[in-house]
Amino acid sequence: MKFNTKTIHGNQEHDKAYGAVMPPIYQTTTYAQSTPGGHKGYEYSRSGNPTRTALENSFASIENGTHGLAFASGLAAIDAIMKLLKPGDEVISTNDLYGGTYRLFTKIFEGFGIKFHFVGMENAAKIESYINKNTKLIWVETPTNPMMNIIDIKATAAVSKKHKIILAVDNTFATPYLQQPLDLGADIVMHSATKYLGGHSDVVMGALIVKEKDLADRLYFIQNASGAVCGPQDSFLVLRGIKTLHIRMQRHCENGKAVAEYLNKHPKIENVYWPGFENHPNHAIAKAQMKDFGGMVSFTTKGNNYKEAIKIVENLKIFTLAESLGGVESLAGHPASMTHASIPKEEREKIGIVDSLIRLSVGIEDEEDLIADLKQAIG
Ligand code: P1T
């Protein structure tokens, strides 16, 4: 089955009771047993729920995995991965990543005795110098949030395999429409399903997908034991969202390209970060591992003018100034004060998150309206 068909039918079956084409929302916490242990596959909805199972099966299908797990948020999914580790273990992570992930790593798991190395991973060989006997996890976000760096998943997987280290890839920005990390050698794919998978800015959710049973069993144990699961209504909504992922992503990519190219020519704009540009430092890797370049674009104003940047985000009318990304509607964010405020200013600026940086999640509206909105806001 090819990708577009998988988004709609992958690992799905019609409801056994009445043939409902969409799975019913099993709004129940518990399931009748005829005798202790005598149940029909479900005992309690933290451990499993049929609507969630339908979604988890879809996750596995679209990422070419064998097992999917749905969580209450993207961060809950990352939290579950971190619970595979123990005190003394070390993690090598991309240095440019979602601020909330950085906060979870440094403010929660560092306190539990896990050591993090935040590394620019554009060159996979550089990762190797940080590996020692305690290294248990490599954490990759690609494209990175918000600087749009691209990490070579295949080359990183060669390093992780050589040293028997788990490689986890946050595939939130790309989605499986653009890249499938398990096929490139990753062990775990993670999503903030809040974003493109859900696609309509109405559900907070996380996903993990793996292709190996032992890892799936360990993560399922953590999911059930820690309990950060999502409810059946949210599972239904994200399953519905996934069914249009491929057509939404196609439009996000088209509009993202148009916006990036418009900004790149604008005299008041300094830098535009979008992996589709031939002079993007990792363009060749992006071209090789991604089907297209996505709908996320970041940019700075001429001379890193903070006041200009704030004026732009305040002036936008179709783009809404808001946290988050990946919905059908266009959003604009100011990473330094919003999504990445939890990264210390000095660290932020080292990786390019300067005060005039604006991040756009380009939606699927008409391209002409989006360009006109940017034109009136930038002036
Ligand atoms: O928000 P949540 O569903 O918990 O997902 C966290 C997360 C993880 N990984 C990436 C790459 C993300 O972008 C996010 C959430 N990001 C935003 C809310 C944002 O505006 O960037």
Short mmCIF file of C-alpha atoms and ligand atoms in Angstrom, two decimals:
data_model
loop_
_atom_site.label_atom_id
_atom_site.label_comp_id
_atom_site.label_asym_id
_atom_site.label_seq_id
_atom_site.Cartn_x
_atom_site.Cartn_y
_atom_site.Cartn_z
CA MET A 1 0.00 0.00 0.00
CA LYS A 2 1.36 3.44 -0.91
CA PHE A 3 1.44 6.44 1.42
CA ASN A 4 -1.74 8.29 0.39
CA THR A 5 -3.76 5.09 0.69
CA LYS A 6 -2.17 4.31 4.05
CA THR A 7 -3.30 7.63 5.54
CA ILE A 8 -6.88 6.54 4.89
CA HIS A 9 -6.81 2.75 5.18
CA GLY A 10 -3.50 1.76 6.79
CA ASN A 11 -4.08 -0.91 9.48
CA GLN A 12 -7.76 0.09 9.68
CA GLU A 13 -10.78 -2.18 9.73
CA HIS A 14 -14.48 -1.45 9.76
CA ASP A 15 -16.28 -1.66 13.09
CA LYS A 16 -17.12 -5.27 13.88
CA ALA A 17 -20.56 -4.54 15.38
CA TYR A 18 -22.26 -2.52 12.60
CA GLY A 19 -19.63 -1.98 9.92
CA ALA A 20 -19.19 1.71 10.82
CA VAL A 21 -16.60 3.07 8.41
CA MET A 22 -15.03 5.28 11.08
CA PRO A 23 -14.27 3.61 14.43
CA PRO A 24 -16.81 4.46 17.12
CA ILE A 25 -15.64 6.75 19.92
CA TYR A 26 -15.52 4.21 22.75
CA GLN A 27 -16.16 6.73 25.51
CA THR A 28 -15.63 4.27 28.34
CA THR A 29 -13.13 3.79 31.11
CA THR A 30 -13.77 0.10 31.67
CA TYR A 31 -15.03 -3.12 30.07
CA ALA A 32 -17.29 -5.88 31.40
CA GLN A 33 -15.61 -9.17 32.29
CA SER A 34 -17.52 -12.48 32.40
CA THR A 35 -15.06 -13.90 34.93
CA PRO A 36 -11.89 -12.26 36.31
CA GLY A 37 -9.66 -11.85 33.26
CA GLY A 38 -12.50 -12.92 30.94
CA HIS A 39 -12.63 -9.87 28.62
CA LYS A 40 -12.65 -9.13 24.90
CA GLY A 41 -9.19 -7.59 24.70
CA TYR A 42 -9.74 -4.45 26.77
CA GLU A 43 -9.83 -4.11 30.57
CA TYR A 44 -9.28 -0.44 31.41
CA SER A 45 -8.83 2.57 29.12
CA ARG A 46 -5.43 3.62 30.45
CA SER A 47 -4.14 0.23 29.30
CA GLY A 48 -6.05 0.31 26.02
CA ASN A 49 -9.11 1.68 24.28
CA PRO A 50 -10.40 0.53 20.85
CA THR A 51 -10.55 4.08 19.39
CA ARG A 52 -7.00 4.70 20.56
CA THR A 53 -5.93 1.34 19.11
CA ALA A 54 -7.33 2.35 15.70
CA LEU A 55 -5.24 5.54 15.86
CA GLU A 56 -2.12 3.75 17.12
CA ASN A 57 -2.43 1.30 14.23
CA SER A 58 -2.67 4.23 11.81
CA PHE A 59 0.45 5.82 13.35
CA ALA A 60 2.35 2.56 12.79
CA SER A 61 1.14 2.33 9.19
CA ILE A 62 2.03 5.85 8.03
CA GLU A 63 5.51 5.72 9.60
CA ASN A 64 6.27 2.22 8.29
CA GLY A 65 6.54 0.91 11.84
CA THR A 66 5.05 -2.13 13.51
CA HIS A 67 3.80 -0.48 16.72
CA GLY A 68 2.29 2.93 17.47
CA LEU A 69 1.59 4.52 20.85
CA ALA A 70 -0.57 7.59 21.49
CA PHE A 71 0.06 9.97 24.39
CA ALA A 72 -1.64 12.97 25.99
CA SER A 73 0.88 15.38 24.38
CA GLY A 74 4.10 15.44 22.40
CA LEU A 75 6.01 16.10 25.60
CA ALA A 76 4.34 13.11 27.30
CA ALA A 77 5.61 10.97 24.41
CA ILE A 78 9.16 12.33 24.84
CA ASP A 79 8.86 11.82 28.61
CA ALA A 80 8.07 8.14 27.96
CA ILE A 81 11.23 7.75 25.84
CA MET A 82 13.33 9.35 28.58
CA LYS A 83 11.99 6.79 31.07
CA LEU A 84 13.87 4.10 29.12
CA LEU A 85 16.99 5.62 30.72
CA LYS A 86 18.47 5.47 34.21
CA PRO A 87 20.71 7.76 36.30
CA GLY A 88 24.20 8.01 34.83
CA ASP A 89 23.02 7.55 31.26
CA GLU A 90 23.93 10.18 28.67
CA VAL A 91 21.97 11.66 25.78
CA ILE A 92 23.27 13.46 22.72
CA SER A 93 20.66 15.89 21.41
CA THR A 94 20.41 18.39 18.59
CA ASN A 95 21.27 21.83 20.02
CA ASP A 96 18.42 23.48 18.10
CA LEU A 97 15.14 21.97 19.27
CA TYR A 98 11.69 22.82 20.61
CA GLY A 99 12.06 24.84 23.83
CA GLY A 100 9.69 22.55 25.74
CA THR A 101 11.83 19.51 24.90
CA TYR A 102 14.92 21.39 26.09
CA ARG A 103 13.08 22.30 29.31
CA LEU A 104 12.01 18.67 29.90
CA PHE A 105 15.59 17.47 29.37
CA THR A 106 17.36 20.10 31.46
CA LYS A 107 14.81 20.90 34.18
CA ILE A 108 13.39 17.41 34.82
CA PHE A 109 15.68 14.64 33.57
CA GLU A 110 19.01 16.32 34.38
CA GLY A 111 17.74 16.36 37.97
CA PHE A 112 17.28 12.59 37.77
CA GLY A 113 20.96 12.13 36.92
CA ILE A 114 20.83 12.00 33.14
CA LYS A 115 23.49 13.98 31.30
CA PHE A 116 22.72 15.84 28.08
CA HIS A 117 25.08 17.02 25.36
CA PHE A 118 23.49 19.58 23.02
CA VAL A 119 25.36 19.32 19.76
CA GLY A 120 25.13 20.84 16.27
CA MET A 121 24.53 17.61 14.35
CA GLU A 122 24.78 18.91 10.79
CA ASN A 123 27.90 16.76 10.53
CA ALA A 124 27.18 13.23 11.81
CA ALA A 125 30.89 12.57 12.40
CA LYS A 126 30.81 15.26 15.12
CA ILE A 127 28.33 13.17 17.15
CA GLU A 128 30.86 10.38 17.56
CA SER A 129 33.21 12.51 19.67
CA TYR A 130 30.48 12.81 22.35
CA ILE A 131 29.86 9.05 22.63
CA ASN A 132 31.11 7.08 25.62
CA LYS A 133 30.00 3.90 27.38
CA ASN A 134 27.15 5.75 29.13
CA THR A 135 25.59 7.12 25.92
CA LYS A 136 22.17 5.50 25.54
CA LEU A 137 20.14 7.84 23.35
CA ILE A 138 20.62 10.16 20.38
CA TRP A 139 17.82 12.72 20.06
CA VAL A 140 17.30 14.28 16.66
CA GLU A 141 14.83 16.91 15.57
CA THR A 142 14.81 17.49 11.79
CA PRO A 143 13.95 19.99 10.43
CA THR A 144 14.83 21.70 13.70
CA ASN A 145 12.45 24.06 15.47
CA PRO A 146 12.81 26.96 14.72
CA MET A 147 16.05 27.27 12.71
CA MET A 148 15.12 24.73 10.04
CA ASN A 149 18.46 22.89 10.18
CA ILE A 150 18.44 19.46 8.58
CA ILE A 151 20.12 16.45 10.19
CA ASP A 152 21.17 13.49 8.05
CA ILE A 153 19.11 10.66 9.60
CA LYS A 154 20.83 7.87 7.65
CA ALA A 155 24.32 9.04 8.62
CA THR A 156 23.26 9.50 12.26
CA ALA A 157 21.71 6.01 12.26
CA ALA A 158 25.00 4.56 11.03
CA VAL A 159 26.69 6.07 14.11
CA SER A 160 23.93 4.97 16.52
CA LYS A 161 23.97 1.41 15.17
CA LYS A 162 27.76 1.14 15.36
CA HIS A 163 27.62 2.04 19.07
CA LYS A 164 24.30 0.28 19.84
CA ILE A 165 22.60 3.50 20.93
CA ILE A 166 18.88 4.19 20.49
CA LEU A 167 18.19 6.83 17.81
CA ALA A 168 14.95 8.77 18.30
CA VAL A 169 13.75 11.26 15.68
CA ASP A 170 11.19 13.99 16.35
CA ASN A 171 9.39 13.98 12.99
CA THR A 172 6.86 16.69 13.90
CA PHE A 173 7.95 19.28 11.30
CA ALA A 174 8.38 16.87 8.39
CA THR A 175 5.61 14.31 9.01
CA PRO A 176 5.81 10.88 7.34
CA TYR A 177 4.55 12.52 4.13
CA LEU A 178 7.99 14.12 3.76
CA GLN A 179 10.33 11.66 5.50
CA GLN A 180 10.13 8.27 7.17
CA PRO A 181 12.91 8.04 9.77
CA LEU A 182 12.40 4.32 10.58
CA ASP A 183 13.23 3.50 6.95
CA LEU A 184 16.38 5.61 7.30
CA GLY A 185 17.53 3.61 10.35
CA ALA A 186 15.96 5.37 13.36
CA ASP A 187 14.64 3.21 16.23
CA ILE A 188 11.87 5.52 17.46
CA VAL A 189 9.84 8.18 15.67
CA MET A 190 8.16 10.79 17.83
CA HIS A 191 5.45 13.31 16.91
CA SER A 192 3.71 16.18 18.48
CA ALA A 193 0.48 14.96 16.86
CA THR A 194 -0.92 18.30 18.01
CA LYS A 195 0.61 19.66 14.80
CA TYR A 196 0.34 18.28 11.25
CA LEU A 197 -1.03 14.82 12.12
CA GLY A 198 -4.06 16.31 13.88
CA GLY A 199 -3.85 19.22 11.46
CA HIS A 200 -6.75 21.35 12.72
CA SER A 201 -5.41 22.97 15.92
CA ASP A 202 -8.02 21.26 18.07
CA VAL A 203 -6.17 18.41 19.85
CA VAL A 204 -2.99 18.17 21.97
CA MET A 205 -1.43 14.73 21.48
CA GLY A 206 1.84 12.82 21.12
CA ALA A 207 2.87 9.73 19.21
CA LEU A 208 5.67 7.18 19.24
CA ILE A 209 6.26 4.64 16.50
CA VAL A 210 8.79 1.79 16.54
CA LYS A 211 9.56 -1.24 14.41
CA GLU A 212 10.97 -3.58 17.02
CA LYS A 213 8.83 -5.58 19.45
CA ASP A 214 11.12 -5.39 22.47
CA LEU A 215 11.26 -1.58 22.33
CA ALA A 216 7.49 -1.45 21.73
CA ASP A 217 6.90 -3.60 24.82
CA ARG A 218 9.13 -1.40 26.98
CA LEU A 219 7.42 1.79 25.78
CA TYR A 220 3.96 0.27 26.19
CA PHE A 221 4.87 -0.68 29.76
CA ILE A 222 5.87 2.95 30.43
CA GLN A 223 2.73 4.29 28.70
CA ASN A 224 0.52 2.14 30.91
CA ALA A 225 2.57 2.53 34.09
CA SER A 226 2.95 6.31 33.84
CA GLY A 227 -0.49 6.82 32.32
CA ALA A 228 -0.12 9.87 30.07
CA VAL A 229 -2.62 8.55 27.52
CA CYS A 230 -5.03 10.47 25.30
CA GLY A 231 -8.80 10.06 25.37
CA PRO A 232 -11.02 8.38 22.76
CA GLN A 233 -12.53 11.63 21.44
CA ASP A 234 -9.07 13.06 20.74
CA SER A 235 -7.99 9.75 19.20
CA PHE A 236 -10.93 9.95 16.81
CA LEU A 237 -10.10 13.53 15.80
CA VAL A 238 -6.45 12.79 15.06
CA LEU A 239 -7.39 9.66 13.12
CA ARG A 240 -9.70 11.85 11.04
CA GLY A 241 -6.92 14.42 10.59
CA ILE A 242 -4.46 11.82 9.30
CA LYS A 243 -6.85 10.88 6.49
CA THR A 244 -6.09 14.22 4.76
CA LEU A 245 -2.44 14.51 5.81
CA HIS A 246 -1.10 13.97 2.30
CA ILE A 247 -3.24 16.63 0.61
CA ARG A 248 -2.73 19.13 3.41
CA MET A 249 1.04 18.61 3.34
CA GLN A 250 1.17 19.08 -0.40
CA ARG A 251 -0.48 22.51 -0.02
CA HIS A 252 1.62 23.41 3.06
CA CYS A 253 4.73 22.74 0.94
CA GLU A 254 3.49 24.81 -2.02
CA ASN A 255 2.53 27.75 0.17
CA GLY A 256 5.71 27.42 2.28
CA LYS A 257 7.81 27.71 -0.88
CA ALA A 258 5.88 30.77 -2.10
CA VAL A 259 6.22 32.52 1.28
CA ALA A 260 9.94 31.67 1.63
CA GLU A 261 10.66 32.99 -1.86
CA TYR A 262 8.67 36.17 -1.26
CA LEU A 263 10.47 36.89 2.02
CA ASN A 264 13.85 36.12 0.48
CA LYS A 265 13.42 38.97 -2.02
CA HIS A 266 12.06 41.48 0.50
CA PRO A 267 14.46 44.39 1.19
CA LYS A 268 13.42 44.61 4.89
CA ILE A 269 14.19 40.94 5.58
CA GLU A 270 17.69 39.75 6.49
CA ASN A 271 17.76 35.94 6.65
CA VAL A 272 15.15 33.41 5.57
CA TYR A 273 15.47 29.87 6.94
CA TRP A 274 13.85 27.29 4.67
CA PRO A 275 15.56 24.05 3.55
CA GLY A 276 14.32 24.38 -0.04
CA PHE A 277 16.82 27.14 -0.86
CA GLU A 278 19.82 25.84 -2.79
CA ASN A 279 22.13 27.87 -0.55
CA HIS A 280 20.61 26.41 2.68
CA PRO A 281 23.62 24.71 4.34
CA ASN A 282 21.88 21.30 4.46
CA HIS A 283 19.88 21.59 1.22
CA ALA A 284 21.47 18.48 -0.31
CA ILE A 285 20.49 16.32 2.69
CA ALA A 286 17.00 17.81 2.74
CA LYS A 287 16.62 16.97 -0.95
CA ALA A 288 17.83 13.43 -0.40
CA GLN A 289 15.80 12.51 2.70
CA MET A 290 12.65 14.61 2.25
CA LYS A 291 10.05 14.50 -0.49
CA ASP A 292 9.55 18.29 -0.32
CA PHE A 293 10.50 21.09 2.09
CA GLY A 294 7.49 21.57 4.34
CA GLY A 295 5.43 24.54 5.47
CA MET A 296 7.66 26.03 8.18
CA VAL A 297 9.66 29.19 7.42
CA SER A 298 11.65 31.36 9.84
CA PHE A 299 13.13 34.79 9.13
CA THR A 300 14.82 37.80 10.71
CA THR A 301 14.43 41.51 10.00
CA LYS A 302 17.22 43.66 8.53
CA GLY A 303 19.77 44.52 11.20
CA ASN A 304 18.03 42.16 13.66
CA ASN A 305 15.54 44.89 14.45
CA TYR A 306 13.41 43.61 17.36
CA LYS A 307 10.85 46.44 17.19
CA GLU A 308 10.31 45.84 13.47
CA ALA A 309 9.76 42.13 14.13
CA ILE A 310 7.17 42.78 16.84
CA LYS A 311 5.40 45.28 14.57
CA ILE A 312 5.22 42.64 11.82
CA VAL A 313 3.68 39.94 14.02
CA GLU A 314 1.22 42.44 15.46
CA ASN A 315 0.23 43.71 11.99
CA LEU A 316 -0.48 40.30 10.47
CA LYS A 317 -4.18 39.65 9.85
CA ILE A 318 -4.51 36.22 8.22
CA PHE A 319 -1.49 34.79 10.05
CA THR A 320 -2.49 34.57 13.73
CA LEU A 321 0.13 35.36 16.36
CA ALA A 322 0.05 32.16 18.40
CA GLU A 323 2.06 29.23 19.73
CA SER A 324 1.93 25.94 17.85
CA LEU A 325 2.06 25.02 14.16
CA GLY A 326 0.90 22.50 11.59
CA GLY A 327 -2.80 23.39 11.47
CA VAL A 328 -4.71 24.36 8.34
CA GLU A 329 -4.54 28.04 9.37
CA SER A 330 -1.37 30.12 9.12
CA LEU A 331 0.30 31.09 12.39
CA ALA A 332 3.19 33.39 13.26
CA GLY A 333 5.35 33.10 16.36
CA HIS A 334 8.18 34.97 18.05
CA PRO A 335 10.38 32.10 19.32
CA ALA A 336 12.58 34.17 21.68
CA SER A 337 9.58 35.22 23.79
CA MET A 338 7.18 32.34 23.05
CA THR A 339 8.08 28.75 22.08
CA HIS A 340 11.77 28.99 22.99
CA ALA A 341 11.66 31.35 25.97
CA SER A 342 12.70 28.47 28.26
CA ILE A 343 16.13 28.33 26.56
CA PRO A 344 18.53 30.84 28.19
CA LYS A 345 19.10 33.91 25.95
CA GLU A 346 22.83 33.17 25.59
CA GLU A 347 22.15 29.58 24.42
CA ARG A 348 19.32 30.75 22.14
CA GLU A 349 21.48 33.31 20.40
CA LYS A 350 24.32 30.82 19.82
CA ILE A 351 21.99 28.84 17.57
CA GLY A 352 20.44 31.83 15.82
CA ILE A 353 17.26 32.44 17.83
CA VAL A 354 17.82 36.18 17.90
CA ASP A 355 15.24 38.71 19.06
CA SER A 356 14.01 39.56 15.55
CA LEU A 357 13.41 35.92 14.55
CA ILE A 358 9.85 35.22 13.42
CA ARG A 359 8.60 31.69 12.75
CA LEU A 360 5.75 31.07 10.32
CA SER A 361 3.60 27.97 10.12
CA VAL A 362 2.28 28.46 6.61
CA GLY A 363 -1.26 27.12 6.33
CA ILE A 364 -3.32 25.95 3.39
CA GLU A 365 -5.14 29.19 2.55
CA ASP A 366 -4.75 30.83 -0.87
CA GLU A 367 -1.13 31.73 -1.52
CA GLU A 368 -2.05 35.21 -2.84
CA ASP A 369 -3.82 36.10 0.42
CA LEU A 370 -0.87 34.97 2.52
CA ILE A 371 1.63 36.97 0.47
CA ALA A 372 -0.64 40.03 0.57
CA ASP A 373 -0.87 39.71 4.35
CA LEU A 374 2.92 39.58 4.71
CA LYS A 375 3.26 42.52 2.34
CA GLN A 376 0.95 44.76 4.35
CA ALA A 377 2.50 43.67 7.68
CA ILE A 378 6.14 44.13 6.67
CA GLY A 379 5.45 47.30 4.65
O1 P1T B 1 3.03 20.59 22.49
P1 P1T B 1 3.21 19.11 22.52
O2 P1T B 1 2.17 18.35 21.79
O3 P1T B 1 3.49 18.59 23.89
O4 P1T B 1 4.54 18.80 21.64
C1 P1T B 1 5.82 19.26 22.02
C2 P1T B 1 6.68 19.43 20.78
C3 P1T B 1 7.61 18.46 20.47
N1 P1T B 1 8.40 18.56 19.37
C4 P1T B 1 8.30 19.60 18.52
C5 P1T B 1 9.18 19.68 17.33
C6 P1T B 1 7.36 20.61 18.78
O5 P1T B 1 7.29 21.63 17.91
C7 P1T B 1 6.54 20.54 19.95
C8 P1T B 1 5.55 21.60 20.29
N2 P1T B 1 5.83 22.82 19.68
C9 P1T B 1 5.12 23.99 19.82
C10 P1T B 1 4.05 24.11 20.62
C11 P1T B 1 5.61 25.12 19.02
O6 P1T B 1 4.89 26.11 18.82
O7 P1T B 1 6.75 25.03 18.52
#
